[in-house]
Amino acid sequence: MPIHPLLVKTKLYKLILFLTKPFNKVYTYMTFLDYVSVNRNHGFINDYYNKKANYKNRFQLHETLQQKMEITQKPINYLEFGVAEGDMIKFWVSKNIHKDSLFLGFDSFEGLPESWENKKRGHFASAGNTPVISDNRVSFVKGWFQDTVCMSLKSIDFSNQSVFHLDADLFSSTLYVLFQIHQYIKKEDIIIFDEFSSFEHEFMAFETFRKCVGKAWKFQFLGAVNNYKQVALQIK
Ligand SMILES: C[S@@+](CC[C@H](N)C(=O)[O-])C[C@H]1O[C@@H](n2cnc3c(N)ncnc32)[C@H](O)[C@@H]1O
């Protein structure tokens, strides 16, 4: 007889669940460190191990990619999932000069839908206001990804190279977006994560996605800063 009827009947599984949860976390963390180790010394930029991780380094990663991939003068689609005050979308708009480029930002502008690490639900809220960027190549889609992304992506022409910037922090939001963009990604497109080292969230979402679609695509490592907090990949 299998053991599970006994565990269910006695509710002993609850105790085992409680006791084994930390091991699950440790396992995910070691999986993340394996990713770090495999890609160590690779990429156009990689500061591992960097004792002085800092916010400005994320711009350095994006700028390095723009230069190395020569995408400042080409028409691109830059899609950002998680915009908040718009620091990074503003940066891309200022660096890419092609008139046919498209910059599209998705956000509830009501902050995180769930707590994430030490941030509470609602963190990053901007009272529903979208950033002000005076450039007609830029637009925003306001609302929860689950209500907006699928429909909005249908109207985009994905023939230009696309840069997908995933900065929604949460496992749920990131995984949802990855599966939504899946049907539109193509070789040479770039995916950038902003909180990759949040290993139970963005990293885990990527791992889950990669396992599901991994045979169709290769995700070539392009670089990382702030000890793999920000990571860039290219579809091959
Ligand atoms: C870290 S902030 C984005 C920062 C921004 N990319 C930058 O560079 O300054 C994360 C954002 O993701 C948004 N977000 C997370 N999950 C979401 C979801 N499911 N739907 C809509 N917005 C979401 C939050 O509202 C928040 O503004």
PDB file of C-alpha atoms and ligand atoms in Angstrom:
ATOM      1  CA  MET A   1       0.000   0.000   0.000  1.00  0.00           C
ATOM      2  CA  PRO A   2       1.381   3.459  -0.796  1.00  0.00           C
ATOM      3  CA  ILE A   3       2.183   5.826   2.065  1.00  0.00           C
ATOM      4  CA  HIS A   4       0.135   8.779   0.875  1.00  0.00           C
ATOM      5  CA  PRO A   5      -3.298   7.676   2.236  1.00  0.00           C
ATOM      6  CA  LEU A   6      -1.726   7.509   5.700  1.00  0.00           C
ATOM      7  CA  LEU A   7      -0.126  10.938   5.333  1.00  0.00           C
ATOM      8  CA  VAL A   8      -3.432  12.405   4.164  1.00  0.00           C
ATOM      9  CA  LYS A   9      -5.511  10.701   6.861  1.00  0.00           C
ATOM     10  CA  THR A  10      -3.231  11.703   9.726  1.00  0.00           C
ATOM     11  CA  LYS A  11      -2.430  15.107   8.160  1.00  0.00           C
ATOM     12  CA  LEU A  12       1.220  14.258   8.790  1.00  0.00           C
ATOM     13  CA  TYR A  13       2.013  15.678   5.368  1.00  0.00           C
ATOM     14  CA  LYS A  14       1.499  19.158   6.867  1.00  0.00           C
ATOM     15  CA  LEU A  15       4.362  18.648   9.298  1.00  0.00           C
ATOM     16  CA  ILE A  16       6.618  17.235   6.554  1.00  0.00           C
ATOM     17  CA  LEU A  17       5.670  20.147   4.300  1.00  0.00           C
ATOM     18  CA  PHE A  18       6.692  22.596   7.012  1.00  0.00           C
ATOM     19  CA  LEU A  19       9.955  20.774   7.760  1.00  0.00           C
ATOM     20  CA  THR A  20      11.068  20.359   4.132  1.00  0.00           C
ATOM     21  CA  LYS A  21      10.235  23.869   2.867  1.00  0.00           C
ATOM     22  CA  PRO A  22      13.692  25.291   3.705  1.00  0.00           C
ATOM     23  CA  PHE A  23      15.332  22.537   1.652  1.00  0.00           C
ATOM     24  CA  ASN A  24      13.320  23.584  -1.342  1.00  0.00           C
ATOM     25  CA  LYS A  25      14.659  27.117  -0.975  1.00  0.00           C
ATOM     26  CA  VAL A  26      18.233  25.893  -0.599  1.00  0.00           C
ATOM     27  CA  TYR A  27      17.819  23.719  -3.696  1.00  0.00           C
ATOM     28  CA  THR A  28      16.595  26.686  -5.773  1.00  0.00           C
ATOM     29  CA  TYR A  29      19.442  28.832  -4.499  1.00  0.00           C
ATOM     30  CA  MET A  30      22.010  26.190  -5.476  1.00  0.00           C
ATOM     31  CA  THR A  31      20.398  25.966  -8.921  1.00  0.00           C
ATOM     32  CA  PHE A  32      20.870  29.717  -9.237  1.00  0.00           C
ATOM     33  CA  LEU A  33      24.523  29.424  -8.158  1.00  0.00           C
ATOM     34  CA  ASP A  34      24.986  26.737 -10.771  1.00  0.00           C
ATOM     35  CA  TYR A  35      23.773  29.229 -13.391  1.00  0.00           C
ATOM     36  CA  VAL A  36      26.235  31.804 -12.024  1.00  0.00           C
ATOM     37  CA  SER A  37      29.071  29.308 -12.120  1.00  0.00           C
ATOM     38  CA  VAL A  38      28.368  28.057 -15.655  1.00  0.00           C
ATOM     39  CA  ASN A  39      28.290  31.609 -17.043  1.00  0.00           C
ATOM     40  CA  ARG A  40      31.133  32.966 -14.960  1.00  0.00           C
ATOM     41  CA  ASN A  41      33.740  34.757 -17.110  1.00  0.00           C
ATOM     42  CA  HIS A  42      31.290  34.870 -20.028  1.00  0.00           C
ATOM     43  CA  GLY A  43      29.343  37.735 -21.556  1.00  0.00           C
ATOM     44  CA  PHE A  44      30.152  41.206 -22.889  1.00  0.00           C
ATOM     45  CA  ILE A  45      30.038  42.422 -19.332  1.00  0.00           C
ATOM     46  CA  ASN A  46      30.153  40.410 -16.145  1.00  0.00           C
ATOM     47  CA  ASP A  47      31.150  41.902 -12.825  1.00  0.00           C
ATOM     48  CA  TYR A  48      30.926  38.735 -10.717  1.00  0.00           C
ATOM     49  CA  TYR A  49      32.052  38.892  -7.948  1.00  0.00           C
ATOM     50  CA  ASN A  50      31.563  42.572  -7.354  1.00  0.00           C
ATOM     51  CA  LYS A  51      31.827  43.868  -3.789  1.00  0.00           C
ATOM     52  CA  LYS A  52      30.313  47.208  -4.758  1.00  0.00           C
ATOM     53  CA  ALA A  53      27.018  46.332  -6.388  1.00  0.00           C
ATOM     54  CA  ASN A  54      25.096  49.499  -7.147  1.00  0.00           C
ATOM     55  CA  TYR A  55      21.975  50.759  -8.947  1.00  0.00           C
ATOM     56  CA  LYS A  56      23.901  52.592 -11.656  1.00  0.00           C
ATOM     57  CA  ASN A  57      25.494  49.362 -12.913  1.00  0.00           C
ATOM     58  CA  ARG A  58      22.180  48.298 -14.418  1.00  0.00           C
ATOM     59  CA  PHE A  59      22.460  51.183 -16.897  1.00  0.00           C
ATOM     60  CA  GLN A  60      25.975  50.021 -17.692  1.00  0.00           C
ATOM     61  CA  LEU A  61      24.626  46.593 -18.669  1.00  0.00           C
ATOM     62  CA  HIS A  62      21.951  48.105 -20.927  1.00  0.00           C
ATOM     63  CA  GLU A  63      24.410  50.544 -22.485  1.00  0.00           C
ATOM     64  CA  THR A  64      26.972  47.820 -23.147  1.00  0.00           C
ATOM     65  CA  LEU A  65      24.328  45.762 -24.939  1.00  0.00           C
ATOM     66  CA  GLN A  66      23.208  48.731 -27.006  1.00  0.00           C
ATOM     67  CA  GLN A  67      26.781  49.296 -28.145  1.00  0.00           C
ATOM     68  CA  LYS A  68      27.895  45.699 -28.656  1.00  0.00           C
ATOM     69  CA  MET A  69      24.721  44.698 -30.464  1.00  0.00           C
ATOM     70  CA  GLU A  70      24.768  47.975 -32.425  1.00  0.00           C
ATOM     71  CA  ILE A  71      21.164  48.740 -31.710  1.00  0.00           C
ATOM     72  CA  THR A  72      21.236  52.462 -31.084  1.00  0.00           C
ATOM     73  CA  GLN A  73      20.523  53.378 -34.707  1.00  0.00           C
ATOM     74  CA  LYS A  74      18.340  50.458 -35.764  1.00  0.00           C
ATOM     75  CA  PRO A  75      14.560  50.278 -35.543  1.00  0.00           C
ATOM     76  CA  ILE A  76      13.721  48.168 -32.501  1.00  0.00           C
ATOM     77  CA  ASN A  77      10.805  47.159 -30.336  1.00  0.00           C
ATOM     78  CA  TYR A  78      11.590  47.826 -26.703  1.00  0.00           C
ATOM     79  CA  LEU A  79       8.949  46.289 -24.491  1.00  0.00           C
ATOM     80  CA  GLU A  80       9.144  46.796 -20.773  1.00  0.00           C
ATOM     81  CA  PHE A  81       7.088  44.788 -18.298  1.00  0.00           C
ATOM     82  CA  GLY A  82       7.133  46.710 -15.035  1.00  0.00           C
ATOM     83  CA  VAL A  83       7.736  50.408 -15.676  1.00  0.00           C
ATOM     84  CA  ALA A  84       7.107  52.268 -12.386  1.00  0.00           C
ATOM     85  CA  GLU A  85       8.642  55.746 -12.726  1.00  0.00           C
ATOM     86  CA  GLY A  86      10.049  54.799 -16.120  1.00  0.00           C
ATOM     87  CA  ASP A  87      13.781  55.158 -15.412  1.00  0.00           C
ATOM     88  CA  MET A  88      14.812  52.431 -17.856  1.00  0.00           C
ATOM     89  CA  ILE A  89      12.356  53.128 -20.650  1.00  0.00           C
ATOM     90  CA  LYS A  90      13.526  56.768 -20.591  1.00  0.00           C
ATOM     91  CA  PHE A  91      17.092  55.554 -20.890  1.00  0.00           C
ATOM     92  CA  TRP A  92      16.310  53.432 -23.981  1.00  0.00           C
ATOM     93  CA  VAL A  93      14.320  56.223 -25.604  1.00  0.00           C
ATOM     94  CA  SER A  94      17.263  58.575 -25.134  1.00  0.00           C
ATOM     95  CA  LYS A  95      19.730  56.093 -26.643  1.00  0.00           C
ATOM     96  CA  ASN A  96      17.856  54.776 -29.685  1.00  0.00           C
ATOM     97  CA  ILE A  97      17.371  57.380 -32.367  1.00  0.00           C
ATOM     98  CA  HIS A  98      15.526  55.460 -35.087  1.00  0.00           C
ATOM     99  CA  LYS A  99      12.167  57.025 -35.940  1.00  0.00           C
ATOM    100  CA  ASP A 100      10.501  53.633 -36.461  1.00  0.00           C
ATOM    101  CA  SER A 101      11.412  52.242 -33.066  1.00  0.00           C
ATOM    102  CA  LEU A 102       8.614  51.361 -30.707  1.00  0.00           C
ATOM    103  CA  PHE A 103       8.768  51.727 -26.939  1.00  0.00           C
ATOM    104  CA  LEU A 104       5.947  50.138 -25.037  1.00  0.00           C
ATOM    105  CA  GLY A 105       5.651  49.894 -21.266  1.00  0.00           C
ATOM    106  CA  PHE A 106       3.241  47.676 -19.348  1.00  0.00           C
ATOM    107  CA  ASP A 107       2.379  48.319 -15.713  1.00  0.00           C
ATOM    108  CA  SER A 108      -0.584  48.524 -13.385  1.00  0.00           C
ATOM    109  CA  PHE A 109       0.978  51.728 -12.041  1.00  0.00           C
ATOM    110  CA  GLU A 110      -0.647  50.543  -8.805  1.00  0.00           C
ATOM    111  CA  GLY A 111       2.483  48.764  -7.632  1.00  0.00           C
ATOM    112  CA  LEU A 112       3.236  45.116  -6.991  1.00  0.00           C
ATOM    113  CA  PRO A 113       0.201  42.820  -6.894  1.00  0.00           C
ATOM    114  CA  GLU A 114       1.838  40.685  -4.159  1.00  0.00           C
ATOM    115  CA  SER A 115       4.571  41.219  -1.618  1.00  0.00           C
ATOM    116  CA  TRP A 116       8.058  40.530  -2.966  1.00  0.00           C
ATOM    117  CA  GLU A 117      11.114  40.017  -0.745  1.00  0.00           C
ATOM    118  CA  ASN A 118      10.946  42.917   1.748  1.00  0.00           C
ATOM    119  CA  LYS A 119       8.544  45.039  -0.374  1.00  0.00           C
ATOM    120  CA  LYS A 120       4.849  45.056   0.425  1.00  0.00           C
ATOM    121  CA  ARG A 121       1.993  44.702  -2.043  1.00  0.00           C
ATOM    122  CA  GLY A 122       1.468  48.085  -3.691  1.00  0.00           C
ATOM    123  CA  HIS A 123       5.137  49.035  -3.558  1.00  0.00           C
ATOM    124  CA  PHE A 124       6.209  51.092  -6.625  1.00  0.00           C
ATOM    125  CA  ALA A 125       2.674  52.527  -7.008  1.00  0.00           C
ATOM    126  CA  SER A 126       2.564  55.849  -8.810  1.00  0.00           C
ATOM    127  CA  ALA A 127      -1.099  56.625  -8.094  1.00  0.00           C
ATOM    128  CA  GLY A 128      -1.993  55.240 -11.506  1.00  0.00           C
ATOM    129  CA  ASN A 129       0.109  57.881 -13.298  1.00  0.00           C
ATOM    130  CA  THR A 130       2.223  56.900 -16.279  1.00  0.00           C
ATOM    131  CA  PRO A 131       5.665  58.483 -16.751  1.00  0.00           C
ATOM    132  CA  VAL A 132       5.782  61.617 -18.880  1.00  0.00           C
ATOM    133  CA  ILE A 133       8.050  61.097 -21.896  1.00  0.00           C
ATOM    134  CA  SER A 134       7.660  63.528 -24.764  1.00  0.00           C
ATOM    135  CA  ASP A 135       8.457  61.220 -27.647  1.00  0.00           C
ATOM    136  CA  ASN A 136       5.740  59.879 -29.923  1.00  0.00           C
ATOM    137  CA  ARG A 137       7.436  56.491 -30.201  1.00  0.00           C
ATOM    138  CA  VAL A 138       6.535  55.764 -26.564  1.00  0.00           C
ATOM    139  CA  SER A 139       3.283  54.459 -25.161  1.00  0.00           C
ATOM    140  CA  PHE A 140       2.050  52.717 -22.041  1.00  0.00           C
ATOM    141  CA  VAL A 141      -0.519  50.063 -21.368  1.00  0.00           C
ATOM    142  CA  LYS A 142      -2.007  50.512 -17.951  1.00  0.00           C
ATOM    143  CA  GLY A 143      -3.423  47.507 -16.082  1.00  0.00           C
ATOM    144  CA  TRP A 144      -2.526  44.072 -14.753  1.00  0.00           C
ATOM    145  CA  PHE A 145      -0.508  42.042 -17.217  1.00  0.00           C
ATOM    146  CA  GLN A 146      -3.117  39.293 -17.052  1.00  0.00           C
ATOM    147  CA  ASP A 147      -5.705  41.729 -18.450  1.00  0.00           C
ATOM    148  CA  THR A 148      -3.618  43.643 -20.968  1.00  0.00           C
ATOM    149  CA  VAL A 149      -0.540  41.907 -22.362  1.00  0.00           C
ATOM    150  CA  CYS A 150      -2.141  39.195 -24.486  1.00  0.00           C
ATOM    151  CA  MET A 151      -4.376  41.590 -26.447  1.00  0.00           C
ATOM    152  CA  SER A 152      -1.775  44.349 -26.769  1.00  0.00           C
ATOM    153  CA  LEU A 153       0.914  42.082 -28.193  1.00  0.00           C
ATOM    154  CA  LYS A 154      -1.400  40.999 -31.011  1.00  0.00           C
ATOM    155  CA  SER A 155      -1.279  44.458 -32.585  1.00  0.00           C
ATOM    156  CA  ILE A 156       2.521  44.788 -32.621  1.00  0.00           C
ATOM    157  CA  ASP A 157       4.682  44.209 -35.673  1.00  0.00           C
ATOM    158  CA  PHE A 158       7.503  42.026 -34.381  1.00  0.00           C
ATOM    159  CA  SER A 159       9.613  42.042 -37.545  1.00  0.00           C
ATOM    160  CA  ASN A 160      12.206  44.395 -36.022  1.00  0.00           C
ATOM    161  CA  GLN A 161      14.601  43.140 -33.390  1.00  0.00           C
ATOM    162  CA  SER A 162      12.899  43.147 -30.003  1.00  0.00           C
ATOM    163  CA  VAL A 163      14.255  43.850 -26.571  1.00  0.00           C
ATOM    164  CA  PHE A 164      12.072  42.488 -23.775  1.00  0.00           C
ATOM    165  CA  HIS A 165      12.894  44.048 -20.440  1.00  0.00           C
ATOM    166  CA  LEU A 166      11.345  42.017 -17.642  1.00  0.00           C
ATOM    167  CA  ASP A 167      11.237  44.073 -14.491  1.00  0.00           C
ATOM    168  CA  ALA A 168       8.132  42.951 -12.621  1.00  0.00           C
ATOM    169  CA  ASP A 169      10.132  41.289  -9.821  1.00  0.00           C
ATOM    170  CA  LEU A 170       7.574  38.590  -9.006  1.00  0.00           C
ATOM    171  CA  PHE A 171       7.629  34.947 -10.092  1.00  0.00           C
ATOM    172  CA  SER A 172       3.956  35.054 -11.102  1.00  0.00           C
ATOM    173  CA  SER A 173       4.195  38.249 -13.180  1.00  0.00           C
ATOM    174  CA  THR A 174       7.478  37.260 -14.837  1.00  0.00           C
ATOM    175  CA  LEU A 175       6.359  33.757 -15.749  1.00  0.00           C
ATOM    176  CA  TYR A 176       3.090  35.082 -17.139  1.00  0.00           C
ATOM    177  CA  VAL A 177       4.931  37.548 -19.376  1.00  0.00           C
ATOM    178  CA  LEU A 178       7.452  34.967 -20.579  1.00  0.00           C
ATOM    179  CA  PHE A 179       4.691  32.696 -21.812  1.00  0.00           C
ATOM    180  CA  GLN A 180       2.893  35.625 -23.426  1.00  0.00           C
ATOM    181  CA  ILE A 181       5.946  36.784 -25.373  1.00  0.00           C
ATOM    182  CA  HIS A 182       6.898  33.230 -26.295  1.00  0.00           C
ATOM    183  CA  GLN A 183       4.947  33.187 -29.555  1.00  0.00           C
ATOM    184  CA  TYR A 184       6.579  36.459 -30.674  1.00  0.00           C
ATOM    185  CA  ILE A 185      10.231  35.900 -29.820  1.00  0.00           C
ATOM    186  CA  LYS A 186      12.659  35.191 -32.620  1.00  0.00           C
ATOM    187  CA  LYS A 187      16.393  34.699 -33.087  1.00  0.00           C
ATOM    188  CA  GLU A 188      18.546  37.704 -32.101  1.00  0.00           C
ATOM    189  CA  ASP A 189      15.879  39.138 -29.762  1.00  0.00           C
ATOM    190  CA  ILE A 190      17.118  40.111 -26.334  1.00  0.00           C
ATOM    191  CA  ILE A 191      15.616  39.410 -22.917  1.00  0.00           C
ATOM    192  CA  ILE A 192      16.812  41.361 -19.913  1.00  0.00           C
ATOM    193  CA  PHE A 193      15.916  40.545 -16.334  1.00  0.00           C
ATOM    194  CA  ASP A 194      16.244  43.185 -13.669  1.00  0.00           C
ATOM    195  CA  GLU A 195      16.026  41.032 -10.547  1.00  0.00           C
ATOM    196  CA  PHE A 196      17.430  37.727 -11.754  1.00  0.00           C
ATOM    197  CA  SER A 197      19.216  37.050  -8.479  1.00  0.00           C
ATOM    198  CA  SER A 198      15.852  37.054  -6.748  1.00  0.00           C
ATOM    199  CA  PHE A 199      16.159  33.338  -7.210  1.00  0.00           C
ATOM    200  CA  GLU A 200      12.676  32.299  -6.122  1.00  0.00           C
ATOM    201  CA  HIS A 201      11.154  34.862  -8.458  1.00  0.00           C
ATOM    202  CA  GLU A 202      12.681  36.034 -11.761  1.00  0.00           C
ATOM    203  CA  PHE A 203      15.305  33.279 -11.888  1.00  0.00           C
ATOM    204  CA  MET A 204      12.752  30.573 -11.068  1.00  0.00           C
ATOM    205  CA  ALA A 205      10.324  31.990 -13.631  1.00  0.00           C
ATOM    206  CA  PHE A 206      13.066  31.826 -16.279  1.00  0.00           C
ATOM    207  CA  GLU A 207      14.062  28.296 -15.277  1.00  0.00           C
ATOM    208  CA  THR A 208      10.454  27.131 -15.464  1.00  0.00           C
ATOM    209  CA  PHE A 209       9.967  28.794 -18.841  1.00  0.00           C
ATOM    210  CA  ARG A 210      13.264  27.475 -20.184  1.00  0.00           C
ATOM    211  CA  LYS A 211      12.369  23.918 -19.196  1.00  0.00           C
ATOM    212  CA  CYS A 212       9.084  24.195 -21.057  1.00  0.00           C
ATOM    213  CA  VAL A 213      10.415  25.745 -24.268  1.00  0.00           C
ATOM    214  CA  GLY A 214      14.116  25.015 -24.060  1.00  0.00           C
ATOM    215  CA  LYS A 215      14.255  22.716 -27.028  1.00  0.00           C
ATOM    216  CA  ALA A 216      12.843  25.349 -29.325  1.00  0.00           C
ATOM    217  CA  TRP A 217      15.242  28.120 -28.287  1.00  0.00           C
ATOM    218  CA  LYS A 218      18.710  28.655 -26.909  1.00  0.00           C
ATOM    219  CA  PHE A 219      19.164  31.522 -24.479  1.00  0.00           C
ATOM    220  CA  GLN A 220      22.696  32.750 -24.947  1.00  0.00           C
ATOM    221  CA  PHE A 221      24.106  34.586 -21.954  1.00  0.00           C
ATOM    222  CA  LEU A 222      25.138  38.162 -22.883  1.00  0.00           C
ATOM    223  CA  GLY A 223      26.099  39.600 -19.559  1.00  0.00           C
ATOM    224  CA  ALA A 224      25.343  40.309 -15.931  1.00  0.00           C
ATOM    225  CA  VAL A 225      25.952  43.070 -13.426  1.00  0.00           C
ATOM    226  CA  ASN A 226      25.502  43.441  -9.694  1.00  0.00           C
ATOM    227  CA  ASN A 227      26.294  39.771  -9.114  1.00  0.00           C
ATOM    228  CA  TYR A 228      23.660  38.497 -11.537  1.00  0.00           C
ATOM    229  CA  LYS A 229      20.956  40.844 -10.288  1.00  0.00           C
ATOM    230  CA  GLN A 230      20.593  42.171 -13.850  1.00  0.00           C
ATOM    231  CA  VAL A 231      21.105  39.564 -16.569  1.00  0.00           C
ATOM    232  CA  ALA A 232      20.797  39.765 -20.357  1.00  0.00           C
ATOM    233  CA  LEU A 233      20.239  36.888 -22.775  1.00  0.00           C
ATOM    234  CA  GLN A 234      19.873  36.555 -26.510  1.00  0.00           C
ATOM    235  CA  ILE A 235      17.604  34.132 -28.322  1.00  0.00           C
ATOM    236  CA  LYS A 236      19.485  31.750 -30.630  1.00  0.00           C
TER     237      LYS A 236
HETATM  238  C1  LIG B   1      10.713  47.354 -10.038  1.00  0.00           C
HETATM  239  S1  LIG B   1       9.336  48.134 -10.692  1.00  0.00           S
HETATM  240  C2  LIG B   1       9.809  48.569 -12.334  1.00  0.00           C
HETATM  241  C3  LIG B   1      10.990  49.538 -12.418  1.00  0.00           C
HETATM  242  C4  LIG B   1      11.321  50.077 -13.801  1.00  0.00           C
HETATM  243  N1  LIG B   1      11.468  49.062 -14.816  1.00  0.00           N
HETATM  244  C5  LIG B   1      12.563  50.926 -13.793  1.00  0.00           C
HETATM  245  O1  LIG B   1      13.530  50.600 -14.482  1.00  0.00           O
HETATM  246  O2  LIG B   1      12.597  51.935 -13.078  1.00  0.00           O
HETATM  247  C6  LIG B   1       8.212  46.797 -10.866  1.00  0.00           C
HETATM  248  C7  LIG B   1       6.864  47.158 -11.453  1.00  0.00           C
HETATM  249  O3  LIG B   1       6.184  45.980 -11.885  1.00  0.00           O
HETATM  250  C8  LIG B   1       4.789  46.216 -11.824  1.00  0.00           C
HETATM  251  N2  LIG B   1       4.101  44.920 -11.840  1.00  0.00           N
HETATM  252  C9  LIG B   1       4.483  43.766 -11.234  1.00  0.00           C
HETATM  253  N3  LIG B   1       3.615  42.794 -11.499  1.00  0.00           N
HETATM  254  C10 LIG B   1       2.649  43.318 -12.306  1.00  0.00           C
HETATM  255  C11 LIG B   1       1.482  42.789 -12.936  1.00  0.00           C
HETATM  256  N4  LIG B   1       1.123  41.512 -12.782  1.00  0.00           N
HETATM  257  N5  LIG B   1       0.748  43.619 -13.704  1.00  0.00           N
HETATM  258  C12 LIG B   1       1.113  44.915 -13.866  1.00  0.00           C
HETATM  259  N6  LIG B   1       2.206  45.476 -13.300  1.00  0.00           N
HETATM  260  C13 LIG B   1       2.971  44.683 -12.525  1.00  0.00           C
HETATM  261  C14 LIG B   1       4.606  47.020 -10.561  1.00  0.00           C
HETATM  262  O4  LIG B   1       3.469  47.829 -10.635  1.00  0.00           O
HETATM  263  C15 LIG B   1       5.910  47.857 -10.511  1.00  0.00           C
HETATM  264  O5  LIG B   1       5.689  49.162 -10.948  1.00  0.00           O
END
